[in-house]
mmCIF file of C-alpha atoms and ligand atoms in Angstrom:
data_model
loop_
_atom_site.group_PDB
_atom_site.id
_atom_site.type_symbol
_atom_site.label_atom_id
_atom_site.label_comp_id
_atom_site.label_asym_id
_atom_site.label_seq_id
_atom_site.Cartn_x
_atom_site.Cartn_y
_atom_site.Cartn_z
ATOM 1 C CA UNK Q 195 84.598 91.040 114.632
ATOM 2 C CA UNK Q 196 81.692 91.316 112.201
ATOM 3 C CA UNK Q 197 81.080 88.522 109.677
ATOM 4 C CA UNK Q 198 81.484 91.049 106.848
ATOM 5 C CA UNK Q 199 84.935 92.165 108.020
ATOM 6 C CA UNK Q 200 87.737 91.696 105.543
ATOM 7 C CA UNK Q 201 91.535 92.071 105.374
ATOM 8 C CA UNK Q 202 92.997 93.195 102.034
ATOM 9 C CA UNK Q 203 96.499 92.345 100.799
ATOM 10 C CA UNK Q 204 98.128 93.862 97.700
ATOM 11 C CA UNK Q 205 101.312 92.293 96.349
ATOM 12 C CA UNK Q 206 103.922 94.556 94.723
ATOM 13 C CA UNK Q 207 106.405 92.203 93.017
ATOM 14 C CA UNK Q 208 109.321 94.530 92.243
ATOM 15 C CA UNK Q 209 112.731 94.686 93.927
ATOM 16 C CA UNK Q 210 115.920 96.530 93.088
ATOM 17 C CA UNK Q 211 118.013 93.417 93.696
ATOM 18 C CA UNK Q 212 117.093 89.895 94.828
ATOM 19 C CA UNK Q 213 118.358 88.759 98.241
ATOM 20 C CA UNK Q 214 119.915 85.293 98.128
ATOM 21 C CA UNK Q 215 117.586 83.730 100.708
ATOM 22 C CA UNK Q 216 114.312 85.071 99.301
ATOM 23 C CA UNK Q 217 111.579 82.893 97.832
ATOM 24 C CA UNK Q 218 108.876 85.564 97.570
ATOM 25 C CA UNK Q 219 107.486 86.434 94.143
ATOM 26 C CA UNK Q 220 109.347 89.444 92.813
ATOM 27 C CA UNK Q 221 111.329 90.594 89.791
ATOM 28 C CA UNK Q 222 114.090 93.132 89.222
ATOM 29 C CA UNK Q 223 112.640 93.908 85.762
ATOM 30 C CA UNK Q 224 111.067 97.324 86.327
ATOM 31 C CA UNK Q 225 109.675 97.569 82.777
ATOM 32 C CA UNK Q 226 106.453 95.784 83.730
ATOM 33 C CA UNK Q 227 105.465 98.243 86.462
ATOM 34 C CA UNK Q 228 102.874 100.152 84.431
ATOM 35 C CA UNK Q 229 101.212 97.054 83.064
ATOM 36 C CA UNK Q 230 101.158 95.570 86.548
ATOM 37 C CA UNK Q 231 99.508 98.679 87.951
ATOM 38 C CA UNK Q 232 96.810 98.472 85.262
ATOM 39 C CA UNK Q 233 96.264 94.763 86.056
ATOM 40 C CA UNK Q 234 96.025 95.322 89.801
ATOM 41 C CA UNK Q 235 93.384 97.979 89.280
ATOM 42 C CA UNK Q 236 91.416 95.685 86.947
ATOM 43 C CA UNK Q 237 91.612 92.793 89.403
ATOM 44 C CA UNK Q 238 90.414 94.980 92.276
ATOM 45 C CA UNK Q 239 87.443 96.206 90.199
ATOM 46 C CA UNK Q 240 86.591 92.675 89.017
ATOM 47 C CA UNK Q 241 86.679 91.026 92.467
ATOM 48 C CA UNK Q 242 85.062 93.869 94.406
ATOM 49 C CA UNK Q 243 81.813 93.446 92.442
ATOM 50 C CA UNK Q 244 81.184 90.243 94.411
ATOM 51 C CA UNK Q 245 81.987 91.876 97.761
ATOM 52 C CA UNK Q 246 79.719 94.864 98.039
ATOM 53 C CA UNK Q 247 78.668 94.105 101.648
ATOM 54 C CA UNK Q 248 82.238 93.663 102.965
ATOM 55 C CA UNK Q 249 83.869 96.114 105.372
ATOM 56 C CA UNK Q 250 87.612 96.406 104.882
ATOM 57 C CA UNK Q 251 89.323 96.491 108.310
ATOM 58 C CA UNK Q 252 92.971 96.241 107.269
ATOM 59 C CA UNK Q 253 95.053 96.900 104.160
ATOM 60 C CA UNK Q 254 98.576 95.548 103.710
ATOM 61 C CA UNK Q 255 100.804 96.500 100.764
ATOM 62 C CA UNK Q 256 103.542 93.853 100.740
ATOM 63 C CA UNK Q 257 106.167 92.589 98.387
ATOM 64 C CA UNK Q 258 108.602 92.623 96.868
ATOM 65 C CA UNK Q 259 109.392 96.198 97.734
ATOM 66 C CA UNK Q 260 106.334 98.509 97.799
ATOM 67 C CA UNK Q 261 108.544 101.454 98.844
ATOM 68 C CA UNK Q 262 110.408 101.141 95.544
ATOM 69 C CA UNK Q 263 107.275 102.327 93.765
ATOM 70 C CA UNK Q 264 106.631 105.926 92.894
ATOM 71 C CA UNK Q 265 104.091 107.641 95.170
ATOM 72 C CA UNK Q 266 101.604 108.044 92.272
ATOM 73 C CA UNK Q 267 101.551 104.276 91.828
ATOM 74 C CA UNK Q 268 100.727 103.614 95.486
ATOM 75 C CA UNK Q 269 98.109 106.351 95.456
ATOM 76 C CA UNK Q 270 96.382 104.899 92.424
ATOM 77 C CA UNK Q 271 96.092 101.460 94.005
ATOM 78 C CA UNK Q 272 94.747 102.958 97.211
ATOM 79 C CA UNK Q 273 92.227 105.103 95.299
ATOM 80 C CA UNK Q 274 91.043 102.042 93.355
ATOM 81 C CA UNK Q 275 90.489 100.199 96.637
ATOM 82 C CA UNK Q 276 88.731 103.238 98.067
ATOM 83 C CA UNK Q 277 86.323 103.587 95.176
ATOM 84 C CA UNK Q 278 85.509 99.865 95.000
ATOM 85 C CA UNK Q 279 85.363 98.796 98.665
ATOM 86 C CA UNK Q 280 83.878 100.152 101.864
ATOM 87 C CA UNK Q 281 86.931 101.540 103.701
ATOM 88 C CA UNK Q 282 85.008 103.476 106.342
ATOM 89 C CA UNK Q 283 85.827 100.828 108.992
ATOM 90 C CA UNK Q 284 89.549 100.713 108.142
ATOM 91 C CA UNK Q 285 91.653 100.237 111.309
ATOM 92 C CA UNK Q 286 95.113 99.450 110.041
ATOM 93 C CA UNK Q 287 96.933 100.292 106.810
ATOM 94 C CA UNK Q 288 100.455 98.864 106.530
ATOM 95 C CA UNK Q 289 103.083 99.338 103.877
ATOM 96 C CA UNK Q 290 106.257 97.262 103.652
ATOM 97 C CA UNK Q 291 109.405 99.294 103.087
ATOM 98 C CA UNK Q 292 113.087 98.630 102.478
ATOM 99 C CA UNK Q 293 115.565 100.995 104.172
ATOM 100 C CA UNK Q 294 117.308 102.260 101.031
ATOM 101 C CA UNK Q 295 114.091 103.524 99.441
ATOM 102 C CA UNK Q 296 112.838 105.640 102.363
ATOM 103 C CA UNK Q 297 112.858 109.418 102.199
ATOM 104 C CA UNK Q 298 111.118 112.079 104.284
ATOM 105 C CA UNK Q 299 108.865 112.864 101.291
ATOM 106 C CA UNK Q 300 107.770 109.230 100.990
ATOM 107 C CA UNK Q 301 107.052 108.922 104.716
ATOM 108 C CA UNK Q 302 105.014 112.136 104.536
ATOM 109 C CA UNK Q 303 103.096 110.843 101.530
ATOM 110 C CA UNK Q 304 102.315 107.493 103.225
ATOM 111 C CA UNK Q 305 100.934 109.359 106.207
ATOM 112 C CA UNK Q 306 98.885 111.600 103.927
ATOM 113 C CA UNK Q 307 97.095 108.689 102.207
ATOM 114 C CA UNK Q 308 96.235 107.097 105.566
ATOM 115 C CA UNK Q 309 99.011 104.557 106.158
ATOM 116 C CA UNK Q 310 99.262 104.057 109.941
ATOM 117 C CA UNK Q 311 101.682 101.152 110.179
ATOM 118 C CA UNK Q 312 105.077 100.554 108.587
ATOM 119 C CA UNK Q 313 106.881 97.246 108.243
ATOM 120 C CA UNK Q 314 110.581 97.629 107.526
ATOM 121 C CA UNK Q 315 112.906 94.843 106.407
ATOM 122 C CA UNK Q 316 115.984 95.336 108.572
ATOM 123 C CA UNK Q 317 117.199 91.706 108.781
ATOM 124 C CA UNK Q 318 120.426 92.486 110.667
ATOM 125 C CA UNK Q 319 122.522 95.314 112.086
ATOM 126 C CA UNK Q 320 125.719 93.720 110.758
ATOM 127 C CA UNK Q 321 126.966 95.159 107.467
ATOM 128 C CA UNK Q 322 128.969 91.971 106.878
ATOM 129 C CA UNK Q 323 125.806 89.855 107.139
ATOM 130 C CA UNK Q 324 123.720 92.257 105.066
ATOM 131 C CA UNK Q 325 126.309 92.252 102.296
ATOM 132 C CA UNK Q 326 126.729 88.469 102.369
ATOM 133 C CA UNK Q 327 123.034 87.901 101.565
ATOM 134 C CA UNK Q 328 122.760 90.568 98.876
ATOM 135 C CA UNK Q 329 121.046 93.338 100.833
ATOM 136 C CA UNK Q 330 121.664 96.739 99.280
ATOM 137 C CA UNK Q 331 121.541 98.809 102.465
ATOM 138 C CA UNK Q 332 123.911 99.210 105.385
ATOM 139 C CA UNK Q 333 123.007 99.294 109.067
ATOM 140 C CA UNK Q 334 123.400 103.076 109.096
ATOM 141 C CA UNK Q 335 120.971 103.450 106.205
ATOM 142 C CA UNK Q 336 118.517 101.253 108.092
ATOM 143 C CA UNK Q 337 118.929 103.381 111.199
ATOM 144 C CA UNK Q 338 118.446 106.571 109.212
ATOM 145 C CA UNK Q 339 115.275 105.206 107.549
ATOM 146 C CA UNK Q 340 113.929 104.116 110.941
ATOM 147 C CA UNK Q 341 114.514 107.596 112.377
ATOM 148 C CA UNK Q 342 112.768 109.277 109.428
ATOM 149 C CA UNK Q 343 109.786 106.941 109.755
ATOM 150 C CA UNK Q 344 109.619 107.458 113.542
ATOM 151 C CA UNK Q 345 108.938 111.161 112.958
ATOM 152 C CA UNK Q 346 105.753 110.195 111.127
ATOM 153 C CA UNK Q 347 104.574 106.894 112.615
ATOM 154 C CA UNK Q 348 104.251 105.396 116.091
ATOM 155 C CA UNK Q 349 103.549 101.925 114.767
ATOM 156 C CA UNK Q 350 106.633 100.484 113.083
ATOM 157 C CA UNK Q 351 107.552 96.843 112.686
ATOM 158 C CA UNK Q 352 111.120 95.777 111.977
ATOM 159 C CA UNK Q 353 111.885 92.373 110.457
ATOM 160 C CA UNK Q 354 114.987 90.464 111.549
ATOM 161 C CA UNK Q 355 116.188 87.080 110.372
ATOM 162 C CA UNK Q 356 118.065 84.793 112.745
ATOM 163 C CA UNK Q 357 120.715 82.403 111.455
ATOM 164 C CA UNK Q 358 122.152 84.224 108.444
ATOM 165 C CA UNK Q 359 125.830 83.636 107.501
ATOM 166 C CA UNK Q 360 128.305 85.124 110.046
ATOM 167 C CA UNK Q 361 125.606 85.270 112.730
ATOM 168 C CA UNK Q 362 126.939 84.920 116.272
ATOM 169 C CA UNK Q 363 126.199 86.136 119.781
ATOM 170 C CA UNK Q 364 127.707 89.527 119.037
ATOM 171 C CA UNK Q 365 125.573 90.174 115.926
ATOM 172 C CA UNK Q 366 122.410 89.128 117.779
ATOM 173 C CA UNK Q 367 123.335 91.291 120.765
ATOM 174 C CA UNK Q 368 123.780 94.237 118.410
ATOM 175 C CA UNK Q 369 120.329 93.597 116.913
ATOM 176 C CA UNK Q 370 118.868 93.494 120.424
ATOM 177 C CA UNK Q 371 120.672 96.696 121.336
ATOM 178 C CA UNK Q 372 119.078 98.401 118.335
ATOM 179 C CA UNK Q 373 115.637 97.198 119.472
ATOM 180 C CA UNK Q 374 116.287 98.278 123.067
ATOM 181 C CA UNK Q 375 117.298 101.791 122.056
ATOM 182 C CA UNK Q 376 115.003 102.487 119.090
ATOM 183 C CA UNK Q 377 111.961 100.699 120.581
ATOM 184 C CA UNK Q 378 110.041 99.755 117.415
ATOM 185 C CA UNK Q 379 106.430 98.998 118.384
ATOM 186 C CA UNK Q 380 106.652 95.571 116.752
ATOM 187 C CA UNK Q 381 109.412 93.094 115.989
ATOM 188 C CA UNK Q 382 109.196 90.103 113.647
ATOM 189 C CA UNK Q 383 112.146 87.798 114.296
ATOM 190 C CA UNK Q 384 112.138 85.006 111.723
ATOM 191 C CA UNK Q 385 114.270 81.908 111.707
ATOM 192 C CA UNK Q 386 116.093 81.668 108.363
ATOM 193 C CA UNK Q 387 114.257 79.296 106.031
ATOM 194 C CA UNK Q 388 116.707 77.784 103.545
ATOM 195 C CA UNK Q 389 114.457 74.974 102.321
ATOM 196 C CA UNK Q 390 113.293 76.696 99.122
ATOM 197 C CA UNK Q 391 115.088 76.780 95.781
ATOM 198 C CA UNK Q 392 117.075 79.980 96.195
ATOM 199 C CA UNK Q 393 120.680 81.013 95.476
ATOM 200 C CA UNK Q 394 121.319 80.459 99.200
ATOM 201 C CA UNK Q 395 120.287 76.810 98.938
ATOM 202 C CA UNK Q 396 122.638 76.357 95.988
ATOM 203 C CA UNK Q 397 125.528 78.029 97.855
ATOM 204 C CA UNK Q 398 124.895 75.772 100.855
ATOM 205 C CA UNK Q 399 124.769 72.631 98.740
ATOM 206 C CA UNK Q 400 128.027 73.549 97.018
ATOM 207 C CA UNK Q 401 129.552 74.453 100.409
ATOM 208 C CA UNK Q 402 130.307 77.998 99.303
ATOM 209 C CA UNK Q 403 128.576 79.456 102.305
ATOM 210 C CA UNK Q 404 128.155 78.370 105.941
ATOM 211 C CA UNK Q 405 125.358 78.887 108.413
ATOM 212 C CA UNK Q 406 125.561 78.756 112.206
ATOM 213 C CA UNK Q 407 125.052 75.316 113.829
ATOM 214 C CA UNK Q 408 121.609 74.384 115.193
ATOM 215 C CA UNK Q 409 122.838 74.318 118.823
ATOM 216 C CA UNK Q 410 124.122 77.844 118.468
ATOM 217 C CA UNK Q 411 120.821 78.967 116.909
ATOM 218 C CA UNK Q 412 118.848 77.539 119.776
ATOM 219 C CA UNK Q 413 121.045 79.399 122.309
ATOM 220 C CA UNK Q 414 120.592 82.607 120.318
ATOM 221 C CA UNK Q 415 116.823 82.055 120.209
ATOM 222 C CA UNK Q 416 116.735 81.817 124.004
ATOM 223 C CA UNK Q 417 118.730 85.036 124.222
ATOM 224 C CA UNK Q 418 116.266 86.786 121.896
ATOM 225 C CA UNK Q 419 113.199 85.512 123.809
ATOM 226 C CA UNK Q 420 114.644 86.580 127.186
ATOM 227 C CA UNK Q 421 115.803 89.991 126.072
ATOM 228 C CA UNK Q 422 112.676 90.956 124.141
ATOM 229 C CA UNK Q 423 110.681 89.971 127.209
ATOM 230 C CA UNK Q 424 112.987 92.159 129.377
ATOM 231 C CA UNK Q 425 112.487 95.087 126.998
ATOM 232 C CA UNK Q 426 108.687 94.844 127.483
ATOM 233 C CA UNK Q 427 107.714 93.029 124.291
ATOM 234 C CA UNK Q 428 105.015 90.394 124.285
ATOM 235 C CA UNK Q 429 105.545 87.370 122.083
ATOM 236 C CA UNK Q 430 101.998 86.970 120.760
ATOM 237 C CA UNK Q 431 102.867 84.745 117.808
ATOM 238 C CA UNK Q 432 105.719 82.335 117.061
ATOM 239 C CA UNK Q 433 107.780 85.003 115.238
ATOM 240 C CA UNK Q 434 106.059 88.221 116.398
ATOM 241 C CA UNK Q 435 106.614 90.478 119.394
ATOM 242 C CA UNK Q 436 104.767 93.691 120.160
ATOM 243 C CA UNK Q 437 104.552 96.478 122.669
ATOM 244 C CA UNK Q 438 101.095 96.758 124.304
ATOM 245 C CA UNK Q 439 98.226 97.261 121.796
ATOM 246 C CA UNK Q 440 100.561 97.150 118.796
ATOM 247 C CA UNK Q 441 99.894 93.637 117.544
ATOM 248 C CA UNK Q 442 99.467 93.406 113.787
ATOM 249 C CA UNK Q 443 95.719 93.345 113.169
ATOM 250 C CA UNK Q 444 96.141 92.323 109.525
ATOM 251 C CA UNK Q 445 98.280 89.275 110.233
ATOM 252 C CA UNK Q 446 95.821 88.200 112.909
ATOM 253 C CA UNK Q 447 93.221 87.794 110.145
ATOM 254 C CA UNK Q 448 95.504 85.125 108.668
ATOM 255 C CA UNK Q 449 96.310 83.467 111.975
ATOM 256 C CA UNK Q 450 92.658 83.372 113.005
ATOM 257 C CA UNK Q 451 91.717 82.062 109.563
ATOM 258 C CA UNK Q 452 89.262 84.922 109.084
ATOM 259 C CA UNK Q 453 88.368 86.302 105.668
ATOM 260 C CA UNK Q 454 91.001 88.012 103.559
ATOM 261 C CA UNK Q 455 91.466 88.848 99.934
ATOM 262 C CA UNK Q 456 94.778 89.171 98.109
ATOM 263 C CA UNK Q 457 95.362 91.115 94.892
ATOM 264 C CA UNK Q 458 98.306 90.690 92.575
ATOM 265 C CA UNK Q 459 100.635 87.959 91.477
ATOM 266 C CA UNK Q 460 100.934 85.054 94.000
ATOM 267 C CA UNK Q 461 98.386 86.585 96.399
ATOM 268 C CA UNK Q 462 96.093 84.249 98.329
ATOM 269 C CA UNK Q 463 92.493 84.686 99.510
ATOM 270 C CA UNK Q 464 90.182 83.004 101.993
ATOM 271 C CA UNK Q 465 86.516 83.897 101.637
ATOM 272 C CA UNK Q 466 83.904 81.681 103.293
ATOM 273 C CA UNK Q 467 85.334 78.219 102.796
ATOM 274 C CA UNK Q 468 86.879 79.110 99.430
ATOM 275 C CA UNK Q 469 90.658 79.256 99.319
ATOM 276 C CA UNK Q 470 92.387 80.585 96.213
ATOM 277 C CA UNK Q 471 95.930 81.502 95.213
ATOM 278 C CA UNK Q 472 96.818 83.653 92.209
ATOM 279 C CA UNK Q 473 99.449 82.479 89.750
ATOM 280 C CA UNK Q 474 103.012 83.323 90.767
ATOM 281 C CA UNK Q 475 104.063 83.783 87.122
ATOM 282 C CA UNK Q 476 104.010 87.492 86.378
ATOM 283 C CA UNK Q 477 103.464 87.164 82.559
ATOM 284 C CA UNK Q 478 100.569 84.722 83.160
ATOM 285 C CA UNK Q 479 99.029 87.079 85.710
ATOM 286 C CA UNK Q 480 99.204 90.027 83.284
ATOM 287 C CA UNK Q 481 97.840 87.983 80.378
ATOM 288 C CA UNK Q 482 94.910 86.575 82.357
ATOM 289 C CA UNK Q 483 93.812 89.981 83.583
ATOM 290 C CA UNK Q 484 94.141 91.421 80.078
ATOM 291 C CA UNK Q 485 91.762 88.787 78.747
ATOM 292 C CA UNK Q 486 89.266 89.328 81.592
ATOM 293 C CA UNK Q 487 90.050 86.023 83.334
ATOM 294 C CA UNK Q 488 90.643 85.464 87.029
ATOM 295 C CA UNK Q 489 94.366 84.917 87.638
ATOM 296 C CA UNK Q 490 93.993 82.006 90.056
ATOM 297 C CA UNK Q 491 96.163 78.889 89.834
ATOM 298 C CA UNK Q 492 94.680 77.199 92.897
ATOM 299 C CA UNK Q 493 91.054 77.072 93.996
ATOM 300 C CA UNK Q 494 89.636 74.810 96.656
ATOM 301 C CA UNK Q 495 86.300 74.731 98.441
ATOM 302 C CA UNK Q 496 87.417 73.513 101.842
ATOM 303 C CA UNK Q 497 85.218 70.948 103.562
ATOM 304 C CA UNK Q 498 84.817 71.320 107.340
ATOM 305 C CA UNK Q 499 87.728 68.979 108.007
ATOM 306 C CA UNK Q 500 90.106 71.037 105.840
ATOM 307 C CA UNK Q 501 88.844 74.264 107.417
ATOM 308 C CA UNK Q 502 89.507 72.856 110.895
ATOM 309 C CA UNK Q 503 93.014 71.690 110.018
ATOM 310 C CA UNK Q 504 93.838 75.089 108.495
ATOM 311 C CA UNK Q 505 92.311 76.918 111.452
ATOM 312 C CA UNK Q 506 94.545 74.889 113.806
ATOM 313 C CA UNK Q 507 97.629 75.357 111.636
ATOM 314 C CA UNK Q 508 97.231 79.107 111.715
ATOM 315 C CA UNK Q 509 95.689 79.574 115.187
ATOM 316 C CA UNK Q 510 98.319 77.549 117.033
ATOM 317 C CA UNK Q 511 100.908 80.078 115.891
ATOM 318 C CA UNK Q 512 99.294 82.588 118.258
ATOM 319 C CA UNK Q 513 100.266 82.508 121.961
ATOM 320 C CA UNK Q 514 96.586 82.831 122.881
ATOM 321 C CA UNK Q 515 95.852 79.782 120.702
ATOM 322 C CA UNK Q 516 92.233 78.997 119.871
ATOM 323 C CA UNK Q 517 89.308 79.103 122.280
ATOM 324 C CA UNK Q 518 87.244 75.895 122.475
ATOM 325 C CA UNK Q 519 84.061 77.985 122.373
ATOM 326 C CA UNK Q 520 85.154 79.465 119.074
ATOM 327 C CA UNK Q 521 86.038 76.035 117.654
ATOM 328 C CA UNK Q 522 82.698 74.627 118.865
ATOM 329 C CA UNK Q 523 80.790 77.414 117.131
ATOM 330 C CA UNK Q 524 82.446 76.553 113.831
ATOM 331 C CA UNK Q 525 82.861 72.772 113.948
ATOM 332 C CA UNK Q 526 80.898 69.703 115.090
ATOM 333 C CA UNK Q 527 81.909 67.802 118.269
ATOM 334 C CA UNK Q 528 82.539 64.715 116.180
ATOM 335 C CA UNK Q 529 85.001 66.516 113.915
ATOM 336 C CA UNK Q 530 86.753 68.232 116.828
ATOM 337 C CA UNK Q 531 87.206 64.898 118.619
ATOM 338 C CA UNK Q 532 88.586 63.281 115.480
ATOM 339 C CA UNK Q 533 91.383 65.858 115.272
ATOM 340 C CA UNK Q 534 91.932 67.046 118.839
ATOM 341 C CA UNK Q 535 92.038 63.604 120.534
ATOM 342 C CA UNK Q 536 95.129 62.351 118.626
ATOM 343 C CA UNK Q 537 96.739 65.781 119.015
ATOM 344 C CA UNK Q 538 96.251 65.651 122.800
ATOM 345 C CA UNK Q 539 97.544 62.053 122.927
ATOM 346 C CA UNK Q 540 100.667 62.696 120.823
ATOM 347 C CA UNK Q 541 101.589 66.164 122.044
ATOM 348 C CA UNK Q 542 100.639 66.461 125.710
ATOM 349 C CA UNK Q 543 103.903 68.332 126.586
ATOM 350 C CA UNK Q 544 103.572 70.657 123.635
ATOM 351 C CA UNK Q 545 99.970 71.752 124.026
ATOM 352 C CA UNK Q 546 98.022 73.383 126.819
ATOM 353 C CA UNK Q 547 94.327 72.546 126.800
ATOM 354 C CA UNK Q 548 92.515 74.697 129.355
ATOM 355 C CA UNK Q 549 89.475 76.358 127.776
ATOM 356 C CA UNK Q 550 91.595 76.924 124.700
ATOM 357 C CA UNK Q 551 94.133 74.944 122.751
ATOM 358 C CA UNK Q 552 97.561 76.583 122.595
ATOM 359 C CA UNK Q 553 101.264 75.818 122.442
ATOM 360 C CA UNK Q 554 103.271 75.525 125.671
ATOM 361 C CA UNK Q 555 106.768 77.078 125.820
ATOM 362 C CA UNK Q 556 108.118 73.737 124.590
ATOM 363 C CA UNK Q 557 105.477 73.748 121.828
ATOM 364 C CA UNK Q 558 106.560 77.237 120.736
ATOM 365 C CA UNK Q 559 110.223 76.192 120.694
ATOM 366 C CA UNK Q 560 109.485 73.014 118.745
ATOM 367 C CA UNK Q 561 106.534 74.259 116.711
ATOM 368 C CA UNK Q 562 107.791 72.457 113.615
ATOM 369 C CA UNK Q 563 107.267 69.129 115.421
ATOM 370 C CA UNK Q 564 103.707 70.126 116.394
ATOM 371 C CA UNK Q 565 102.843 71.153 112.828
ATOM 372 C CA UNK Q 566 104.336 67.945 111.382
ATOM 373 C CA UNK Q 567 102.081 66.009 113.746
ATOM 374 C CA UNK Q 568 99.067 68.020 112.678
ATOM 375 C CA UNK Q 569 99.957 67.357 109.046
ATOM 376 C CA UNK Q 570 100.136 63.589 109.769
ATOM 377 C CA UNK Q 571 96.658 63.699 111.318
ATOM 378 C CA UNK Q 572 95.382 65.654 108.309
ATOM 379 C CA UNK Q 573 96.878 63.150 105.868
ATOM 380 C CA UNK Q 574 95.693 60.060 107.777
ATOM 381 C CA UNK Q 575 92.120 61.349 107.866
ATOM 382 C CA UNK Q 576 91.800 62.821 104.380
HETATM 383 C C1 SAM U 659 107.974 89.512 101.999
HETATM 384 S S1 SAM U 659 109.517 89.891 102.675
HETATM 385 C C2 SAM U 659 109.600 91.497 102.025
HETATM 386 C C3 SAM U 659 110.321 92.486 102.823
HETATM 387 C C4 SAM U 659 111.158 93.516 102.143
HETATM 388 N N1 SAM U 659 111.170 93.420 100.726
HETATM 389 C C5 SAM U 659 112.601 93.401 102.615
HETATM 390 O O1 SAM U 659 113.268 92.502 102.131
HETATM 391 O O2 SAM U 659 113.030 94.167 103.408
HETATM 392 C C6 SAM U 659 109.096 90.023 104.377
HETATM 393 C C7 SAM U 659 110.099 89.452 105.327
HETATM 394 O O3 SAM U 659 110.205 88.056 105.194
HETATM 395 C C8 SAM U 659 111.412 87.664 105.783
HETATM 396 N N2 SAM U 659 112.026 86.617 104.946
HETATM 397 C C9 SAM U 659 112.170 86.629 103.611
HETATM 398 N N3 SAM U 659 112.790 85.490 103.215
HETATM 399 C C10 SAM U 659 113.035 84.754 104.334
HETATM 400 C C11 SAM U 659 113.650 83.498 104.587
HETATM 401 N N4 SAM U 659 114.143 82.742 103.600
HETATM 402 N N5 SAM U 659 113.719 83.056 105.868
HETATM 403 C C12 SAM U 659 113.211 83.792 106.885
HETATM 404 N N6 SAM U 659 112.631 84.997 106.709
HETATM 405 C C13 SAM U 659 112.534 85.474 105.446
HETATM 406 C C14 SAM U 659 112.308 88.889 105.865
HETATM 407 O O4 SAM U 659 112.512 89.240 107.222
HETATM 408 C C15 SAM U 659 111.496 89.948 105.151
HETATM 409 O O5 SAM U 659 111.687 91.221 105.695
HETATM 410 S S1 SF4 U 660 113.803 89.893 100.835
HETATM 411 FE FE1 SF4 U 660 112.634 91.687 100.182
HETATM 412 S S2 SF4 U 660 114.097 92.910 98.950
HETATM 413 FE FE2 SF4 U 660 114.979 90.908 99.156
HETATM 414 S S3 SF4 U 660 114.317 89.859 97.275
HETATM 415 FE FE3 SF4 U 660 112.833 89.335 98.889
HETATM 416 S S4 SF4 U 660 111.224 90.787 98.690
HETATM 417 FE FE4 SF4 U 660 112.971 91.611 97.530
#
């Protein structure tokens, strides 16, 4: 890791249909695509002027649904990055895809422009579940897309969500069977988050939809952990499993709180101790870029205390945790003691503290409790 290394994220905020659980910034209004493309290119040119010495190590096109975009669109964004940043040290280039928008031609094109990692939103192998949350693909379409992509790429992530309506042992076993047979190099298995203002939250509040009970979810989680381990996957982050040497390099930049820059509506950046987040309002984003302004709605110069808290928040998600040596290089002993002593006192069963600070199995299972504790420490000391 060189201090000039950088991860680049580009947000593509267009979807064909919104899924009922989704809180990510995206629109089904396709009429703004051209203006958005223009704005992205302008933002990349504007920001890159201040980053001439940076070496881009990873690129991630996420969404929304990047695979919904015409190939020319994706190519133009990539070319703008290429002519404004140093991409000669690029290690990983990921594009997020949805099953229904994958064709052989698109896979071939992605390969041609240098994409070497695919992340596909699968969510479930049950058509009943997929339909109930507004997904527009079936399991068979997902399988077909995966097979097409496998002919071009050896590094494919599939996203699953645990705890959707109608989830039970059988649906999870079917998901695991898919993973066992198709062997994606990476699996992200997220626990359904229904805390945000989404149609799902409304349907739950009005009792029009049911989710599995927490006890059942925790049994299913154990099943997933055991089976993925049996299939040879390593759980290297709370929600991420990989085959050997297939961890996501880009996401590790976030978890290690390294430097990254995000382009597009709602994208976040962390450069030095400066943290910024772009507006999540698409019209505001377009207007700001048009008038030559930066589209940020949040900017904060972190002090060392905030940097440490953020570094712990992100780093504890990784199974390897954070090495003390690394923390000592970045932060004073006094600051480390102020934060780590109460953490050790409150969470001795949840944390392992041998040369590095990391979550135990119990800590991984109850990570929410650990992060709430960390938040309390942050709030008491700020
Ligand atoms: C940014 S989304 C975009 C992925 C892609 N558009 C798709 O839906 O297939 C990335 C992943 O976040 C996960 N995700 C989205 N909303 C979620 C939620 N409410 N709870 C848990 N995971 C969620 C899904 O697994 C999804 O594939
Ligand atoms: S989950 Fe993916 S496809 Fe569904 S609305 Fe969110 S970003 Fe779009």
